[in-house]
Amino acid sequence: MANPNAVCNGHLHHHHHQKQNNLLKSGIYKKNGITKGMKKNGVSNGTLYKKTFIEHFEQAPMYVAVLTFLGFGVGTVFGYLRDFMRAWGLEKRHIAAEREQQKDFVPLYQDFENFYTRNLYMRIRDNWNRPICSVPGPQFDLMERVTDDYNWTFRFTGRIIKNVINMGSYNYLGFAETDVNALKTVTIELQKYGTGICSTRQEMGTLDKHVELEKLVAKFLGVEDAMVFGMGFATNSMNIPALVGKGCLILSDELNHTSLVLGARLSGATIRIFKHNNMQSLEKLLRDAIIYGQPRSHRAWRKIIILVEGIYSMEGSIVRLPEIVSLKKKYKAYLYLDEAHSIGAVGASGRGVVEYFGMNPDDVDVLMGTFTKSFGAAGGYIAGKKDLVDFLRTHSHSAVYATSMCPAVAEQIIRAMKCLMGQDGTTQGLQRVRQLGKNTRYFRRRLHEMGFIIYGNDDSPVVPLLLYMPGKIGAFARRMLEKNIGVVVVGFPATPITESRARFCVSAAHTREMLDTVLNALDELGDFLQLKYSRYSKASHPELYEETRLELED
Amino acid sequence: EKEELIEEWQPEPLVPPVPKDHPALNYNIVSGPPTHIITVNGKECINFASFNFLGLLDNEKVKTAAQTSLKKYGVGTCGPRGFYGTFDVHLELEERLAKFMRTEEAIIYSYGFATIASAIPAYSKRGDIVFVDEAACFAIQKGLQASRSNIKLFKHNDMADLERLLKEQETEDQKNPRKARVTRRFIVVEGLYMNTGDICPLPELIKLKYKYKVRIFLEESLSFGVLGEHGRGITEHFGINIDDIDLISANMENSLASIGGFCCGRSFIIDHQRLSGQGYCFSASLPPLLAAAAIEALNIMEDNPGIFQTLRAKCERIHKALQG
């Protein structure tokens, strides 16, 4: 085992990162790859991680940042020019305008708020909201859409682009399928129950299907009880206010999803933000909170709750759960884990980050997740100890005021979960999880080899590929569509303004050929658009890389 | 010393204990479809508790439409609207709703509660003023809380009280005209109130709107498919031009026997929500089988305008019988 270190160091491709040392974006660390954990992350918590935790957040060379700002600058200048021409009537106004009768009302939108939307977003608007007309499986059919006036309005030509490879939908385990056998039970339930419920949970809305589903979810996660809701977004925004209130403290990660932020704001508690996945920052905040208490009165906080996500959808990074749990136990805080993307996608049998790190689900106080991503349905759940779930049944806003889940959708989740747990008599569930893991690792490895900058953990099926420049966002998405591959590109405001990216979602239903097609297309496009910014490409010695890979795998 | 502080601090338990016999803990479990005859806890009862106003929950045509959609699209959409989550059924449903309500555009949300709770914060920000009826439903309250605007409550259905508040606001404005020019003002009312069962006096509201220059947001969850000759809601009931209302929001979970919600109005207003409605941009889209069911329900509503008369007749009968 001594050799891997030597070869490893010679190859500059292992980026073992610790945000803890705040040298986050400035290069690589050569670290021991495989030792039994002692020197893993350079801190004494090395024994907490049972397998290597490799995350990459490489920073691009300086000229890229300069060109990005230049690109935005040109866009802004032209934006001002166009606004000026529109105000003076030299150019036609394309957007809808206020009613004549209401012209003297206070304007509904400030001009400046929409500056970005009008001038920069409009130019590349055709890459979002693309309508599809088939099941969102590994391949789908797109409706062809053209614009005659530079994206202000769209027109459907009526043609359908068939068999576009789908790298954008959250279909991690491939349960978005129309196979008649698979959907047999769903069809029966739909016929029996109909589509709507027309009632809330506490009134006539609890069907026996819901009770069955909740028991199954609790068993799947290994906790005492669970409760399901009709929408994932609403699960967060309506239950966090039920758990915390005034006088409590919420410590939330920098890059948390909008639903978590909204729930935290609606609760009325004080919110403090710690740097993304940075345990030093979190510990400092915890200590300060306990020592100094509430801001003005210095009374003790009633509760401290930490909000994190399993996999962050824009970064592809996985939360450092062992360290957070040890911090939580030391400082007696509560942990709320949002596993929207990680349930079903990571872990040896698909049970999420808790299983991925080999930890006990009892350590996490509130386990929350959604069924939209890995289970091909809709809705969310919260699971944990029985006291917690009982409290939520009585006090959650969603139980009292919002409709419950549609029974056909509940049946889809039940059959997907049974398949994952192996209760339907086949090993299809485990096969899907393994296939997803293989696909993820293969895809990421090849992309690293080609020299792209990829963010995130090696095991996360969310793969962000950095594009940086605003012009490349549009070019990348359009060219990939010409090659019959559908990708998702994101820019400001979902990501920082200089770090626009293309995000791939690997699915268990993707075959090796599909992934190869995508990778070849990326290779060509990367050369054409000059996207291969990484300074640590491995393409030079592929055969040596293969060898070390074999040795490193236990 | 700091270590001692850390040791001593004891937080509250995460959740307070709940008494075991709390009524909400022992749900009434419904087995079988929640239609007019409902099986609760094993007993068959007549259902006066669900919002199944038009009786479309067990309609065969609706179920068939949902089944066809299930075969074609599967169950979930696996993505938000912006990232390949827009299906042709969604676009069709939006067009049909806009045509039915005779507005320019409509936008669909995947959950009824999230509809109004995302629509209000998209337009009304910190510093804006919202006049709300006291008996507004919970979803509206959450939307207002999320928007961080100044909220002024007026007594339920009391137009004199509302006018008083508007006059006060006007005098405030005259003290500070610069600020007044950028503060947006809204009135949020419901067509049929969930908490009291009254209808709001819309014609007077329209007069107040033009007099004091406030915009109206109308929440029609219960009145869509119930009021009006063809079920178009309270604007048809009173015969008001629909362009006078800035935004109509409704959920499809009551009369349309589906799940989800929609907002309709002029494109000028609705288009803004496509980028700034939180429940629209950051959440997965409506499962296509539910959208297909809603389209079919709309077809039924358009083809049989007689059902609204039947509903009204039955309502009047029950009211008369209960009032003695």
mmCIF file of C-alpha atoms in Angstrom, chain B residues 21-255:
data_model
loop_
_atom_site.group_PDB
_atom_site.id
_atom_site.type_symbol
_atom_site.label_atom_id
_atom_site.label_comp_id
_atom_site.label_asym_id
_atom_site.label_seq_id
_atom_site.Cartn_x
_atom_site.Cartn_y
_atom_site.Cartn_z
ATOM 1 C CA ASP B 21 -55.665 11.503 22.899
ATOM 2 C CA HIS B 22 -55.294 14.624 20.763
ATOM 3 C CA PRO B 23 -57.986 14.340 18.084
ATOM 4 C CA ALA B 24 -55.622 14.937 15.218
ATOM 5 C CA LEU B 25 -53.518 11.993 16.163
ATOM 6 C CA ASN B 26 -56.314 9.567 15.586
ATOM 7 C CA TYR B 27 -57.217 10.366 12.045
ATOM 8 C CA ASN B 28 -60.393 9.305 10.419
ATOM 9 C CA ILE B 29 -59.034 6.901 7.900
ATOM 10 C CA VAL B 30 -60.907 6.814 4.662
ATOM 11 C CA SER B 31 -60.758 3.612 2.727
ATOM 12 C CA GLY B 32 -61.762 3.777 -0.859
ATOM 13 C CA PRO B 33 -62.436 6.850 -2.954
ATOM 14 C CA PRO B 34 -63.583 9.976 -1.087
ATOM 15 C CA THR B 35 -66.707 10.494 -3.166
ATOM 16 C CA HIS B 36 -70.294 11.189 -2.114
ATOM 17 C CA ILE B 37 -70.606 7.953 -0.161
ATOM 18 C CA ILE B 38 -67.454 7.680 1.849
ATOM 19 C CA THR B 39 -66.177 4.848 4.010
ATOM 20 C CA VAL B 40 -64.685 6.327 7.137
ATOM 21 C CA ASN B 41 -63.129 4.040 9.735
ATOM 22 C CA GLY B 42 -65.049 1.166 8.239
ATOM 23 C CA LYS B 43 -68.440 2.858 8.292
ATOM 24 C CA GLU B 44 -70.236 4.102 5.216
ATOM 25 C CA CYS B 45 -71.331 7.702 5.475
ATOM 26 C CA ILE B 46 -72.700 10.431 3.278
ATOM 27 C CA ASN B 47 -69.923 12.823 2.591
ATOM 28 C CA PHE B 48 -70.570 16.420 3.588
ATOM 29 C CA ALA B 49 -66.954 17.131 4.385
ATOM 30 C CA SER B 50 -64.990 17.117 1.123
ATOM 31 C CA PHE B 51 -64.860 20.079 -1.244
ATOM 32 C CA ASN B 52 -66.138 17.975 -4.101
ATOM 33 C CA PHE B 53 -68.536 20.647 -5.340
ATOM 34 C CA LEU B 54 -69.177 19.427 -8.850
ATOM 35 C CA GLY B 55 -68.959 15.755 -8.046
ATOM 36 C CA LEU B 56 -66.130 15.188 -10.500
ATOM 37 C CA LEU B 57 -64.068 12.992 -8.190
ATOM 38 C CA ASP B 58 -65.426 9.717 -9.485
ATOM 39 C CA ASN B 59 -66.281 10.808 -12.985
ATOM 40 C CA GLU B 60 -65.330 8.124 -15.487
ATOM 41 C CA LYS B 61 -64.203 10.492 -18.217
ATOM 42 C CA VAL B 62 -61.799 12.234 -15.877
ATOM 43 C CA LYS B 63 -60.342 8.935 -14.769
ATOM 44 C CA THR B 64 -59.931 7.732 -18.350
ATOM 45 C CA ALA B 65 -58.107 10.899 -19.299
ATOM 46 C CA ALA B 66 -55.784 10.418 -16.333
ATOM 47 C CA GLN B 67 -55.153 6.792 -17.306
ATOM 48 C CA THR B 68 -54.186 7.722 -20.883
ATOM 49 C CA SER B 69 -51.850 10.333 -19.568
ATOM 50 C CA LEU B 70 -50.349 7.840 -17.132
ATOM 51 C CA LYS B 71 -49.571 5.450 -19.967
ATOM 52 C CA LYS B 72 -47.909 8.149 -21.986
ATOM 53 C CA TYR B 73 -46.003 10.128 -19.378
ATOM 54 C CA GLY B 74 -45.591 8.014 -16.293
ATOM 55 C CA VAL B 75 -46.287 9.584 -12.931
ATOM 56 C CA GLY B 76 -43.802 12.287 -12.030
ATOM 57 C CA THR B 77 -42.195 15.045 -14.031
ATOM 58 C CA CYS B 78 -38.755 14.808 -12.451
ATOM 59 C CA GLY B 79 -37.892 18.439 -12.725
ATOM 60 C CA PRO B 80 -39.019 22.025 -12.271
ATOM 61 C CA ARG B 81 -40.671 23.927 -15.118
ATOM 62 C CA GLY B 82 -37.427 25.522 -16.205
ATOM 63 C CA PHE B 83 -35.473 22.281 -16.594
ATOM 64 C CA TYR B 84 -37.438 19.977 -18.891
ATOM 65 C CA GLY B 85 -40.387 19.781 -16.548
ATOM 66 C CA THR B 86 -42.747 21.546 -18.919
ATOM 67 C CA PHE B 87 -44.957 19.055 -20.678
ATOM 68 C CA ASP B 88 -47.350 19.768 -23.505
ATOM 69 C CA VAL B 89 -50.229 18.967 -21.121
ATOM 70 C CA HIS B 90 -49.134 21.828 -18.885
ATOM 71 C CA LEU B 91 -49.117 24.232 -21.791
ATOM 72 C CA GLU B 92 -52.483 22.965 -22.954
ATOM 73 C CA LEU B 93 -53.995 23.315 -19.482
ATOM 74 C CA GLU B 94 -52.696 26.859 -19.184
ATOM 75 C CA GLU B 95 -54.203 27.796 -22.541
ATOM 76 C CA ARG B 96 -57.539 26.193 -21.680
ATOM 77 C CA LEU B 97 -57.737 27.918 -18.318
ATOM 78 C CA ALA B 98 -56.921 31.275 -19.846
ATOM 79 C CA LYS B 99 -59.560 30.778 -22.510
ATOM 80 C CA PHE B 100 -62.151 29.595 -19.993
ATOM 81 C CA MET B 101 -61.601 32.532 -17.693
ATOM 82 C CA ARG B 102 -61.335 34.883 -20.693
ATOM 83 C CA THR B 103 -57.964 36.292 -19.661
ATOM 84 C CA GLU B 104 -54.720 36.542 -21.577
ATOM 85 C CA GLU B 105 -52.597 34.071 -19.737
ATOM 86 C CA ALA B 106 -52.614 31.527 -16.939
ATOM 87 C CA ILE B 107 -49.848 29.884 -14.936
ATOM 88 C CA ILE B 108 -50.040 26.552 -13.139
ATOM 89 C CA TYR B 109 -48.613 25.585 -9.773
ATOM 90 C CA SER B 110 -48.228 22.050 -8.545
ATOM 91 C CA TYR B 111 -49.879 22.579 -5.161
ATOM 92 C CA GLY B 112 -52.923 24.627 -4.222
ATOM 93 C CA PHE B 113 -51.496 26.072 -1.049
ATOM 94 C CA ALA B 114 -48.350 27.251 -2.805
ATOM 95 C CA THR B 115 -50.293 29.158 -5.474
ATOM 96 C CA ILE B 116 -51.365 32.214 -3.555
ATOM 97 C CA ALA B 117 -48.496 31.869 -1.106
ATOM 98 C CA SER B 118 -46.027 32.339 -3.985
ATOM 99 C CA ALA B 119 -48.056 34.820 -6.005
ATOM 100 C CA ILE B 120 -48.280 37.527 -3.362
ATOM 101 C CA PRO B 121 -44.548 37.733 -2.522
ATOM 102 C CA ALA B 122 -43.717 37.910 -6.215
ATOM 103 C CA TYR B 123 -45.306 41.350 -6.495
ATOM 104 C CA SER B 124 -45.452 42.805 -3.028
ATOM 105 C CA LYS B 125 -42.116 43.383 -1.388
ATOM 106 C CA ARG B 126 -40.875 45.029 1.765
ATOM 107 C CA GLY B 127 -42.314 48.507 2.062
ATOM 108 C CA ASP B 128 -45.418 47.864 -0.005
ATOM 109 C CA ILE B 129 -48.844 48.053 1.522
ATOM 110 C CA VAL B 130 -51.453 45.325 1.439
ATOM 111 C CA PHE B 131 -55.046 45.693 2.626
ATOM 112 C CA VAL B 132 -56.383 42.317 3.601
ATOM 113 C CA ASP B 133 -59.698 41.100 4.874
ATOM 114 C CA GLU B 134 -59.570 39.806 8.419
ATOM 115 C CA ALA B 135 -61.000 36.456 7.501
ATOM 116 C CA ALA B 136 -58.445 35.671 4.817
ATOM 117 C CA CYS B 137 -57.456 32.053 4.601
ATOM 118 C CA PHE B 138 -54.213 30.641 5.912
ATOM 119 C CA ALA B 139 -52.450 30.426 2.562
ATOM 120 C CA ILE B 140 -52.942 34.154 2.040
ATOM 121 C CA GLN B 141 -51.608 34.841 5.522
ATOM 122 C CA LYS B 142 -48.470 32.843 4.770
ATOM 123 C CA GLY B 143 -48.018 34.616 1.458
ATOM 124 C CA LEU B 144 -48.254 37.957 3.218
ATOM 125 C CA GLN B 145 -45.806 36.890 5.868
ATOM 126 C CA ALA B 146 -43.329 35.802 3.231
ATOM 127 C CA SER B 147 -43.637 39.110 1.411
ATOM 128 C CA ARG B 148 -42.624 41.232 4.412
ATOM 129 C CA SER B 149 -44.972 44.033 3.362
ATOM 130 C CA ASN B 150 -47.018 46.279 5.624
ATOM 131 C CA ILE B 151 -50.318 44.584 6.248
ATOM 132 C CA LYS B 152 -53.469 46.447 7.112
ATOM 133 C CA LEU B 153 -56.465 44.376 8.099
ATOM 134 C CA PHE B 154 -59.979 45.584 7.555
ATOM 135 C CA LYS B 155 -63.114 44.130 9.079
ATOM 136 C CA HIS B 156 -64.635 41.248 7.247
ATOM 137 C CA ASN B 157 -66.576 42.424 4.183
ATOM 138 C CA ASP B 158 -66.814 45.927 5.635
ATOM 139 C CA MET B 159 -66.260 48.376 2.791
ATOM 140 C CA ALA B 160 -66.591 51.401 5.074
ATOM 141 C CA ASP B 161 -63.698 50.165 7.164
ATOM 142 C CA LEU B 162 -61.602 49.601 4.068
ATOM 143 C CA GLU B 163 -62.380 53.070 2.799
ATOM 144 C CA ARG B 164 -61.315 54.526 6.106
ATOM 145 C CA LEU B 165 -57.974 52.748 5.894
ATOM 146 C CA LEU B 166 -57.486 53.882 2.326
ATOM 147 C CA LYS B 167 -58.206 57.479 3.285
ATOM 148 C CA GLU B 168 -55.661 57.259 6.101
ATOM 149 C CA GLN B 169 -53.124 55.943 3.651
ATOM 150 C CA GLU B 170 -53.878 58.825 1.315
ATOM 151 C CA THR B 171 -53.156 61.413 4.010
ATOM 152 C CA GLU B 172 -49.916 59.605 4.783
ATOM 153 C CA ASP B 173 -48.999 59.759 1.121
ATOM 154 C CA GLN B 174 -49.481 63.462 0.939
ATOM 155 C CA LYS B 175 -46.940 63.907 3.712
ATOM 156 C CA ASN B 176 -44.327 62.014 1.748
ATOM 157 C CA PRO B 177 -45.110 62.077 -1.965
ATOM 158 C CA ARG B 178 -41.759 60.765 -3.134
ATOM 159 C CA LYS B 179 -42.114 57.579 -1.147
ATOM 160 C CA ALA B 180 -45.737 57.264 -2.130
ATOM 161 C CA ARG B 181 -44.847 57.225 -5.781
ATOM 162 C CA VAL B 182 -42.926 53.975 -5.397
ATOM 163 C CA THR B 183 -44.995 52.167 -2.783
ATOM 164 C CA ARG B 184 -47.250 49.636 -4.424
ATOM 165 C CA ARG B 185 -50.655 49.025 -2.952
ATOM 166 C CA PHE B 186 -52.764 45.901 -3.110
ATOM 167 C CA ILE B 187 -56.075 44.638 -1.837
ATOM 168 C CA VAL B 188 -56.308 40.891 -1.296
ATOM 169 C CA VAL B 189 -59.764 39.392 -0.997
ATOM 170 C CA GLU B 190 -61.329 36.012 -1.521
ATOM 171 C CA GLY B 191 -64.285 35.326 -3.757
ATOM 172 C CA LEU B 192 -65.909 32.948 -1.321
ATOM 173 C CA TYR B 193 -64.355 32.996 2.105
ATOM 174 C CA MET B 194 -63.226 29.705 3.485
ATOM 175 C CA ASN B 195 -63.564 30.843 7.080
ATOM 176 C CA THR B 196 -66.990 32.440 6.977
ATOM 177 C CA GLY B 197 -68.733 31.360 3.782
ATOM 178 C CA ASP B 198 -69.518 34.897 2.625
ATOM 179 C CA ILE B 199 -69.046 36.414 -0.792
ATOM 180 C CA CYS B 200 -67.017 39.597 -1.041
ATOM 181 C CA PRO B 201 -68.739 42.717 -2.448
ATOM 182 C CA LEU B 202 -66.726 42.996 -5.615
ATOM 183 C CA PRO B 203 -68.452 45.951 -7.395
ATOM 184 C CA GLU B 204 -67.731 48.269 -4.456
ATOM 185 C CA LEU B 205 -64.162 47.059 -4.406
ATOM 186 C CA ILE B 206 -63.736 47.965 -8.050
ATOM 187 C CA LYS B 207 -64.969 51.474 -7.345
ATOM 188 C CA LEU B 208 -62.504 51.798 -4.476
ATOM 189 C CA LYS B 209 -59.773 50.464 -6.706
ATOM 190 C CA TYR B 210 -60.067 53.244 -9.253
ATOM 191 C CA LYS B 211 -60.659 55.917 -6.660
ATOM 192 C CA TYR B 212 -57.590 55.167 -4.560
ATOM 193 C CA LYS B 213 -55.436 53.481 -7.206
ATOM 194 C CA VAL B 214 -54.899 50.116 -5.557
ATOM 195 C CA ARG B 215 -54.585 46.793 -7.349
ATOM 196 C CA ILE B 216 -56.859 43.879 -6.541
ATOM 197 C CA PHE B 217 -55.789 40.273 -6.069
ATOM 198 C CA LEU B 218 -58.713 37.921 -5.953
ATOM 199 C CA GLU B 219 -58.455 34.459 -4.507
ATOM 200 C CA GLU B 220 -61.111 32.243 -5.986
ATOM 201 C CA SER B 221 -60.370 28.794 -4.622
ATOM 202 C CA LEU B 222 -63.883 28.114 -3.472
ATOM 203 C CA SER B 223 -65.798 30.236 -5.958
ATOM 204 C CA PHE B 224 -64.199 28.877 -9.143
ATOM 205 C CA GLY B 225 -66.603 26.396 -10.617
ATOM 206 C CA VAL B 226 -69.320 27.403 -8.174
ATOM 207 C CA LEU B 227 -70.392 30.991 -8.729
ATOM 208 C CA GLY B 228 -71.380 32.489 -12.013
ATOM 209 C CA GLU B 229 -73.547 31.225 -14.796
ATOM 210 C CA HIS B 230 -70.799 29.187 -16.405
ATOM 211 C CA GLY B 231 -68.699 28.648 -13.342
ATOM 212 C CA ARG B 232 -66.198 31.372 -14.061
ATOM 213 C CA GLY B 233 -66.310 32.609 -10.518
ATOM 214 C CA ILE B 234 -67.299 35.778 -8.792
ATOM 215 C CA THR B 235 -66.516 38.103 -11.710
ATOM 216 C CA GLU B 236 -69.168 36.387 -13.762
ATOM 217 C CA HIS B 237 -71.516 36.309 -10.770
ATOM 218 C CA PHE B 238 -71.409 40.109 -10.546
ATOM 219 C CA GLY B 239 -70.950 40.720 -14.266
ATOM 220 C CA ILE B 240 -67.639 42.547 -13.897
ATOM 221 C CA ASN B 241 -65.089 42.933 -16.660
ATOM 222 C CA ILE B 242 -62.344 40.494 -15.810
ATOM 223 C CA ASP B 243 -59.596 42.882 -16.832
ATOM 224 C CA ASP B 244 -60.493 45.033 -13.867
ATOM 225 C CA ILE B 245 -59.077 42.423 -11.530
ATOM 226 C CA ASP B 246 -55.299 42.334 -11.642
ATOM 227 C CA LEU B 247 -54.765 38.753 -10.591
ATOM 228 C CA ILE B 248 -57.117 35.858 -10.026
ATOM 229 C CA SER B 249 -55.714 32.903 -8.182
ATOM 230 C CA ALA B 250 -57.511 29.650 -7.552
ATOM 231 C CA ASN B 251 -56.726 26.121 -6.673
ATOM 232 C CA MET B 252 -57.864 23.175 -8.690
ATOM 233 C CA GLU B 253 -58.399 20.990 -5.678
ATOM 234 C CA ASN B 254 -62.026 21.864 -5.047
ATOM 235 C CA SER B 255 -64.243 21.985 -8.093
#
